[in-house]
Short mmCIF file of C-alpha atoms in Angstrom, two decimals:
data_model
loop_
_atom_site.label_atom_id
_atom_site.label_comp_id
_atom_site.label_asym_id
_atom_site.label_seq_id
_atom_site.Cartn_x
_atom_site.Cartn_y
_atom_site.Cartn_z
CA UNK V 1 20.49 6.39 16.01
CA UNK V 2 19.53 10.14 16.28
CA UNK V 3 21.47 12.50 14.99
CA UNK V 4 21.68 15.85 12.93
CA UNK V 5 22.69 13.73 9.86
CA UNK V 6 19.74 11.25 9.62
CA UNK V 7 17.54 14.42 10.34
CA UNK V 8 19.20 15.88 7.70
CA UNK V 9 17.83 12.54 5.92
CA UNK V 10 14.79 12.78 7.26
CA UNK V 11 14.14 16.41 6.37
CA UNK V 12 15.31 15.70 2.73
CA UNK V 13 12.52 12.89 2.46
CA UNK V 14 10.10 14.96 3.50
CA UNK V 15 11.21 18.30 1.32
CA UNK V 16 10.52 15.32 -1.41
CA UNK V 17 7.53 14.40 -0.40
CA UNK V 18 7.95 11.11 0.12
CA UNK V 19 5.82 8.85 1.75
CA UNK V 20 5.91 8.70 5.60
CA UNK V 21 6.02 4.19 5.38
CA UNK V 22 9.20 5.07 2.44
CA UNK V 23 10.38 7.35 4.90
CA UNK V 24 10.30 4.88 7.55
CA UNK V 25 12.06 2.25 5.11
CA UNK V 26 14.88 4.48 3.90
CA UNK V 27 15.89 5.43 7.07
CA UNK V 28 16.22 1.84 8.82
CA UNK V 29 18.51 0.76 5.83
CA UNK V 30 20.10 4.08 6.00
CA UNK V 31 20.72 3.39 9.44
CA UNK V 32 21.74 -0.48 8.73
CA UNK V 33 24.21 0.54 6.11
CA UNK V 34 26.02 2.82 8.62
CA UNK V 35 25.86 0.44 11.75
CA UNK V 36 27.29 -2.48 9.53
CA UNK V 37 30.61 -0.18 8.30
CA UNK V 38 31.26 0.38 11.72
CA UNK V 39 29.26 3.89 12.21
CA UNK V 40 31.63 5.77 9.80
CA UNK V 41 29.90 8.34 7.93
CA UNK V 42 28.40 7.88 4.62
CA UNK V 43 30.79 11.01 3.40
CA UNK V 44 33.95 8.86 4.38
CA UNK V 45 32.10 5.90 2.02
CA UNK V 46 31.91 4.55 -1.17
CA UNK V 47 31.33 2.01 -3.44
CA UNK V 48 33.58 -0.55 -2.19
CA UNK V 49 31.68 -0.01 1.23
CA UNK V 50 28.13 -0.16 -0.32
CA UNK V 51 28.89 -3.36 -2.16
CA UNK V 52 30.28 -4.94 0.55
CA UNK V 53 26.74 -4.20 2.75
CA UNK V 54 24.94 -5.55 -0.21
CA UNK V 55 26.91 -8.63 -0.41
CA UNK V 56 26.35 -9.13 3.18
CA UNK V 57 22.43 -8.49 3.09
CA UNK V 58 22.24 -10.91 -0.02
CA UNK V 59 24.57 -14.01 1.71
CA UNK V 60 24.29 -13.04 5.32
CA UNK V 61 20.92 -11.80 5.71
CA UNK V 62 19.44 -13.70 2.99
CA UNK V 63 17.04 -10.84 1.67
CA UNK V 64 14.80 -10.93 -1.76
CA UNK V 65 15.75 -8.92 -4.44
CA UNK V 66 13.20 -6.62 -3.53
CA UNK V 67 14.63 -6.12 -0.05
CA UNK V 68 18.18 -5.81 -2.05
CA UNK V 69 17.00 -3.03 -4.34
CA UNK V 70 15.09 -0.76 -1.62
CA UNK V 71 18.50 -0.78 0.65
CA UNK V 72 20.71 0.70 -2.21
CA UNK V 73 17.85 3.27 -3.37
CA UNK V 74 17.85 4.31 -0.10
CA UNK V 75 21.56 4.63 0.05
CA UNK V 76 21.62 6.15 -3.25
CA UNK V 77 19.15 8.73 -2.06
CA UNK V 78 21.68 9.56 0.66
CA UNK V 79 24.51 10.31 -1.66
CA UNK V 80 22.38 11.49 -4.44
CA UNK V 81 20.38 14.51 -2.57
CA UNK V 82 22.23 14.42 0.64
CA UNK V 83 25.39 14.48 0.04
CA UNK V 84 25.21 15.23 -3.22
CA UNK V 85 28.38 13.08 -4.09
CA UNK V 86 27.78 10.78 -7.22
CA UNK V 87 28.85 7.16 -6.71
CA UNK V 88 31.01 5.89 -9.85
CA UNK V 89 31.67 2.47 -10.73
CA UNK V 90 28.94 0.68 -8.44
CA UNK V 91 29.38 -3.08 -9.23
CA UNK V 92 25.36 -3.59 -8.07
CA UNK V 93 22.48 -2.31 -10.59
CA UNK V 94 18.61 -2.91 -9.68
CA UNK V 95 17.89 -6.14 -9.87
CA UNK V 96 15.51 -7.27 -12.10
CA UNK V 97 11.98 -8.11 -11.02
CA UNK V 98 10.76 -11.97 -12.47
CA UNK V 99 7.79 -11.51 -13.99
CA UNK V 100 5.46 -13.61 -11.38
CA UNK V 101 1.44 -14.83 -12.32
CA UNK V 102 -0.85 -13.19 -9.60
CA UNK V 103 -3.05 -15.96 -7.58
CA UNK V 104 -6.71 -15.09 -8.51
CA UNK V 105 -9.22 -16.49 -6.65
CA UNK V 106 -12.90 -18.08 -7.70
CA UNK V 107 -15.76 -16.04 -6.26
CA UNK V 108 -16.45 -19.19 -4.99
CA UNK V 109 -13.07 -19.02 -2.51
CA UNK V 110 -13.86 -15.28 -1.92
CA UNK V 111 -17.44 -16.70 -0.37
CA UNK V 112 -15.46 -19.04 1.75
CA UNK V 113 -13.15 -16.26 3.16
CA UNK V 114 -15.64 -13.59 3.58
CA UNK V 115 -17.76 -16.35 5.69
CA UNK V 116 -14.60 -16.49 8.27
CA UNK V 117 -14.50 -12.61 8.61
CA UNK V 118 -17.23 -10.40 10.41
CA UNK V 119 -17.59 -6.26 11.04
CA UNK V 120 -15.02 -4.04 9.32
CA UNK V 121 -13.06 -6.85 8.33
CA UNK V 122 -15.43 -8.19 6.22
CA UNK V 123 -16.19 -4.67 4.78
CA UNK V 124 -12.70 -4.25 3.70
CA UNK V 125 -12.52 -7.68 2.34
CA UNK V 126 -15.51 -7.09 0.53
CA UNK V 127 -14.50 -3.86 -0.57
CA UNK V 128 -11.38 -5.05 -2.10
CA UNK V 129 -13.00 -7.69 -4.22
CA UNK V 130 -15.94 -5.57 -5.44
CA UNK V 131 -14.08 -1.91 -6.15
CA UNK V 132 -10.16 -2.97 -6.99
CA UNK V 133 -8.65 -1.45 -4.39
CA UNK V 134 -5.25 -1.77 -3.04
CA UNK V 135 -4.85 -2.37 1.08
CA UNK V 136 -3.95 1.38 1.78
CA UNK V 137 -6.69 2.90 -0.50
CA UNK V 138 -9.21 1.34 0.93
CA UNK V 139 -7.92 1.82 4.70
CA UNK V 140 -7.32 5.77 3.65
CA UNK V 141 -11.05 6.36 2.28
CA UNK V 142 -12.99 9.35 4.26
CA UNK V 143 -16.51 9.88 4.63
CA UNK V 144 -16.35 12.44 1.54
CA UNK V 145 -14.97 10.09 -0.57
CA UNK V 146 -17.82 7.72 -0.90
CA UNK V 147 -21.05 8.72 -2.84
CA UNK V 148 -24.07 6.57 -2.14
CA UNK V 149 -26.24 8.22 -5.15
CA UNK V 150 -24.01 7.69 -7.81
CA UNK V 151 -22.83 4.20 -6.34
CA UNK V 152 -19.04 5.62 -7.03
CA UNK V 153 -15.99 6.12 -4.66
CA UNK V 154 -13.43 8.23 -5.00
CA UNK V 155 -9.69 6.93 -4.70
CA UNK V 156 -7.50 10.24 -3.47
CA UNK V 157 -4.20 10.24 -4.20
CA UNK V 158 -3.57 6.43 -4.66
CA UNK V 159 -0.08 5.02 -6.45
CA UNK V 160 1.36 7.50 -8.14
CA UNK V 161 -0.45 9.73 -6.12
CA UNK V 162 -2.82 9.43 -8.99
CA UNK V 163 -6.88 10.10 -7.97
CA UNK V 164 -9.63 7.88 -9.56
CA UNK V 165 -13.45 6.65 -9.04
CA UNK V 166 -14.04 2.79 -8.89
CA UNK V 167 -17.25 0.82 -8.34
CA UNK V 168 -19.51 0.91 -5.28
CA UNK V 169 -21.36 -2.78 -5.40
CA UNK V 170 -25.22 -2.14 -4.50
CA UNK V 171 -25.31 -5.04 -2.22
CA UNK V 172 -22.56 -3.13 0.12
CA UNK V 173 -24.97 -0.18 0.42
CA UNK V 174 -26.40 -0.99 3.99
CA UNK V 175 -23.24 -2.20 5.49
CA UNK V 176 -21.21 0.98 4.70
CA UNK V 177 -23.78 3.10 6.49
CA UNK V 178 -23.19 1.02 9.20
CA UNK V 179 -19.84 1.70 8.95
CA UNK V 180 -20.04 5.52 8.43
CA UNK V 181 -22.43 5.91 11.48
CA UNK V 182 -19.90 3.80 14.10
CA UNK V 183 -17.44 6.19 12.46
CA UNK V 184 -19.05 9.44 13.21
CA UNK V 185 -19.52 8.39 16.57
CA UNK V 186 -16.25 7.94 17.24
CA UNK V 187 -15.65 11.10 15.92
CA UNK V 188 -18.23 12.73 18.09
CA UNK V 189 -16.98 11.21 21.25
CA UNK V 190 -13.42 12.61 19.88
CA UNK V 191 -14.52 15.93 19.89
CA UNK V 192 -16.20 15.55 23.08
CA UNK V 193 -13.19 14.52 24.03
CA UNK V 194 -11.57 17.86 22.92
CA UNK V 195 -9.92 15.83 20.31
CA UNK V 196 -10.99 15.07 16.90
CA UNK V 197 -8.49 15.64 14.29
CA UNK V 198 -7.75 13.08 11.74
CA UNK V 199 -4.61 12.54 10.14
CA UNK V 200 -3.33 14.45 6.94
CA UNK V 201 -0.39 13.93 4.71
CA UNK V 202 1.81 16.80 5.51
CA UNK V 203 1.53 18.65 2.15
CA UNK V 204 -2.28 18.89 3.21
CA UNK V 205 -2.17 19.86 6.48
CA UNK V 206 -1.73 23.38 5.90
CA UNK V 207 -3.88 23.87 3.67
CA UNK V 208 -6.87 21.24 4.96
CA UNK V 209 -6.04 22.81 8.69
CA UNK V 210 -9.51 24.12 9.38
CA UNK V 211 -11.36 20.98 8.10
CA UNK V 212 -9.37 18.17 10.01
CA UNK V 213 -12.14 17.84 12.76
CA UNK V 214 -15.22 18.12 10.05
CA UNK V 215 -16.85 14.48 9.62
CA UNK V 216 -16.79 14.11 6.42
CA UNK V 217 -12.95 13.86 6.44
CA UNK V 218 -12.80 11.56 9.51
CA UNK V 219 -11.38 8.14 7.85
CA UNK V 220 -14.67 5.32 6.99
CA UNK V 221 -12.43 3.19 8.88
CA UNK V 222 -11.03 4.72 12.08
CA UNK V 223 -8.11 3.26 14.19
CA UNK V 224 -8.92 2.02 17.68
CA UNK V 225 -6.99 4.50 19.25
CA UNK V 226 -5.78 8.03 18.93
CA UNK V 227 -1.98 8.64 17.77
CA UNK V 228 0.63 11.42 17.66
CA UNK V 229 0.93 12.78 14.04
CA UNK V 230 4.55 11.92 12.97
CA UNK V 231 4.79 15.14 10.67
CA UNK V 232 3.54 17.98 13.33
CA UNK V 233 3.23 16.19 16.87
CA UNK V 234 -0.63 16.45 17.37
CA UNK V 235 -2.82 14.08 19.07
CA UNK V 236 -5.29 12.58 15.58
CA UNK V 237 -7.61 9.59 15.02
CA UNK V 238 -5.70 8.08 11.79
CA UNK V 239 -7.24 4.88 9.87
CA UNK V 240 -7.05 1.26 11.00
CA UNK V 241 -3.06 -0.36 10.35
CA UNK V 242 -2.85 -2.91 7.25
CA UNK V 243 -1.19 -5.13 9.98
CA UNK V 244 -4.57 -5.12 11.80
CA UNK V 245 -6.05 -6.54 8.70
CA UNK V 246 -3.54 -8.99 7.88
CA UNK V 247 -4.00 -10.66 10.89
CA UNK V 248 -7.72 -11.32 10.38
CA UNK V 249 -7.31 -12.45 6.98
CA UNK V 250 -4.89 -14.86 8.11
CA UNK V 251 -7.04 -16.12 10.39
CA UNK V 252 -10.37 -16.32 8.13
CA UNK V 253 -8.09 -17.92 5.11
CA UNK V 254 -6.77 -20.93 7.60
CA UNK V 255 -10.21 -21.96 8.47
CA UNK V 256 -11.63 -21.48 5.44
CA UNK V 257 -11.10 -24.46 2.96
CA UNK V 258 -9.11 -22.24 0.33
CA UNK V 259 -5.64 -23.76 -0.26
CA UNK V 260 -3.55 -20.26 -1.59
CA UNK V 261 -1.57 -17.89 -0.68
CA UNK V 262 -4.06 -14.75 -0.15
CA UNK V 263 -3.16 -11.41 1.23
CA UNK V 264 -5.14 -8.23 0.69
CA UNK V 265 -3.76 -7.77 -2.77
CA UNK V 266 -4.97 -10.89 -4.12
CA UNK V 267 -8.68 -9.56 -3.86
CA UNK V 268 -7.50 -6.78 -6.11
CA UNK V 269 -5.99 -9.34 -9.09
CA UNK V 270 -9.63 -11.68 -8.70
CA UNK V 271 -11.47 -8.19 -9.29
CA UNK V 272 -9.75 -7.22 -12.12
CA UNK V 273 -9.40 -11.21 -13.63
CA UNK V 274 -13.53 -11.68 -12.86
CA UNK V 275 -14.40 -8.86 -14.78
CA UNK V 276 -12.73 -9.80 -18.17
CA UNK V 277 -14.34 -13.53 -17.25
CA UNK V 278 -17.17 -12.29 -17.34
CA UNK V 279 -16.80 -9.51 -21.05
CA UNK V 280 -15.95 -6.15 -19.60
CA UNK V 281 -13.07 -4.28 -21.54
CA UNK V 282 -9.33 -3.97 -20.85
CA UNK V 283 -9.59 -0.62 -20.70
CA UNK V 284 -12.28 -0.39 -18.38
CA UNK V 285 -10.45 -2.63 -16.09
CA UNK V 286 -7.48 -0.66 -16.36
CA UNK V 287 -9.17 2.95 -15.58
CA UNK V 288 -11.01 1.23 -12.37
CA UNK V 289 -7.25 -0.21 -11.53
CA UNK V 290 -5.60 2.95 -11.95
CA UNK V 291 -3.08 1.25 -14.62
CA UNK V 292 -1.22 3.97 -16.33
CA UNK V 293 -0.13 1.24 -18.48
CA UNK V 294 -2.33 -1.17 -20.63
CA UNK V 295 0.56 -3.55 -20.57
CA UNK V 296 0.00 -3.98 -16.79
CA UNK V 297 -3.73 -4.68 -16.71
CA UNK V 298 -2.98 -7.15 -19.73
CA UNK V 299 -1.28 -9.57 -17.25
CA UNK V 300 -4.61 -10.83 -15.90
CA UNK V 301 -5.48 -11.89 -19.24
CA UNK V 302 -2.76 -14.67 -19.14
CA UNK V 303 -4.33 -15.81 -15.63
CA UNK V 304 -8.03 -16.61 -17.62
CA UNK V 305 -6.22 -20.12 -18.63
CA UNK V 306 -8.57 -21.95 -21.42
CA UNK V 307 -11.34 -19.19 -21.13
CA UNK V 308 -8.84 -16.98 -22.98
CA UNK V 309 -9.68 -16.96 -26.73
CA UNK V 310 -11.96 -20.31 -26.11
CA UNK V 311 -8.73 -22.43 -26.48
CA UNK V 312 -9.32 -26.01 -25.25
CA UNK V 313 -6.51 -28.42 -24.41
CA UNK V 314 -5.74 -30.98 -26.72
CA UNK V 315 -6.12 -33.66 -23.78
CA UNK V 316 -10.03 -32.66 -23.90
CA UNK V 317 -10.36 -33.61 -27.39
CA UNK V 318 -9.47 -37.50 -26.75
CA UNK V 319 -11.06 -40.05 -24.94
CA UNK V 320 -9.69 -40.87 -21.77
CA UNK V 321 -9.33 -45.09 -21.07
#
């Protein structure tokens, strides 16, 4: 569905500076909210006719209530700065996240994964254990951002669009320069190519314009192919997808003899639960997060089980017959 109203949309997203995957998001549901009330537009609309496509998501469609709450802020975003009509006695509020214990894993498990995974894949998963990092910040480093003297990296722009340094582990040294060689020679055959632009949020790419086909912003790790920039239509070498990654970590955590539930996150709780294991401070682990809030980096203490406080169970204190 293409037409002058969900560019409208579109253009309003992007005035905001919203992020091009939120972008993406908004617009499908957008789009879903306006196929399922029969294509009428959202002007003609209300609140009966947003409860009614939130009724049907939740019994029909059967989504979480994470699903349910990013359909009516994108629908909400619509009226809000769109339309700018105010919807009044909406029977639907967010709902409420349950607070949810992160799976950690043992180093022990993050041994048996890493020896399923090989190349870049086994970079990245290393990298998320040893520095913190979320899936996208690690996938969005550049060549600048990583300095091998001070053994630091530099997150740009990560949640909150907040920039940090984090940990470079000594023992990943070697294999990074690996990696930042096979990227530069992509990069060079790029440019032999005629090509060699990398990918820059829009509200860079003006001002960045003359250093997208410098090296040391080329991404550390480069998709296999080049793409059309969504934001200004040019041919660009972007980073590898998350999907990409998923995929092999699927793979590695099947064969390998860990029984959880692991996606890329999951390295990022075991980083941050491992180093209170083993005495660094909260707030240490909550500037190499890039917590704003204590309170969030305090969940992993309720993960350490009886290594918090030295509490033993009371079952360990009586003999067993």
């Amino acid at each position: 569905m293409k037409s002058r109203f969900m560019e409208s949309v579109r253009t309003e997203l992007r005035t905001r500076h919203y992020a091009y995957q939120t972008e993406k998001t908004y617009l499908y549901w957008i789009r879903q909210y306006i196929l399922f009330n029969d294509t009428r537009h959202p002007e003609t609309m209300g609140a009966s006719e947003i409860e009614r496509f939130l009724n049907h998501l939740a019994v029909n469609r059967s989504v979480s209530k994470a699903t349910q709450n990013i359909a009516l802020c994108a629908i909400i975003f619509v009226y809000r700065h769109v339309l700018h009509i105010e919807i009044k006695d909406l029977a639907y509020s967010l709902a409420r996240k349950p607070r949810r214990l992160p799976t950690v894993l043992t180093p022990q498990e993050v041994s048996a994964i890493l020896a399923q995974m090989e190349g870049q894949y086994w970079l990245i998963t290393a990298l998320l254990y040893g520095c913190g990092f979320r899936i996208n910040e690690v996938l969005r480093l550049r060549l600048k951002d990583i300095c091998m003297v001070r053994k630091s990296i530099l997150v740009f722009g990560g949640k909150g669009d907040k920039d940090r340094y984090t940990l470079l582990p000594t023992n990943l040294l070697a294999r990074i320069e690996q990696q930042m060689e096979r990227a530069k020679a992509i990069h060079e055959n790029d440019v032999l190519e005629g090509y060699g632009f990398t990918s820059m949020p829009p509200s860079l790419l003006k001002k960045y314009q003359g250093t997208l086909r410098q090296t040391p912003w080329q991404y550390l790790f480069p998709s296999a192919m080049r793409s059309i920039n969504p934001y200004d239509q040019s041919v660009c070498r972007h980073h590898l997808h998350s999907s990409a990654y998923a995929r092999q970590l699927r793979t590695a955590v099947s064969i390998s003899s860990v029984c959880k539930r692991v996606t890329a996150h999951t390295f990022r709780h075991s980083f941050a639960t491992r180093l209170l294991e083993t005495g660094s401070d909260i707030r240490t682990v909550q500037e190499l997060l890039g917590h704003s809030d204590l309170r969030t980096t305090e969940i992993y203490t309720h993960v350490l089980g009886n290594q918090r406080a030295g509490t033993i169970s009371p079952l360990d204190t009586i003999p067993l017959v």
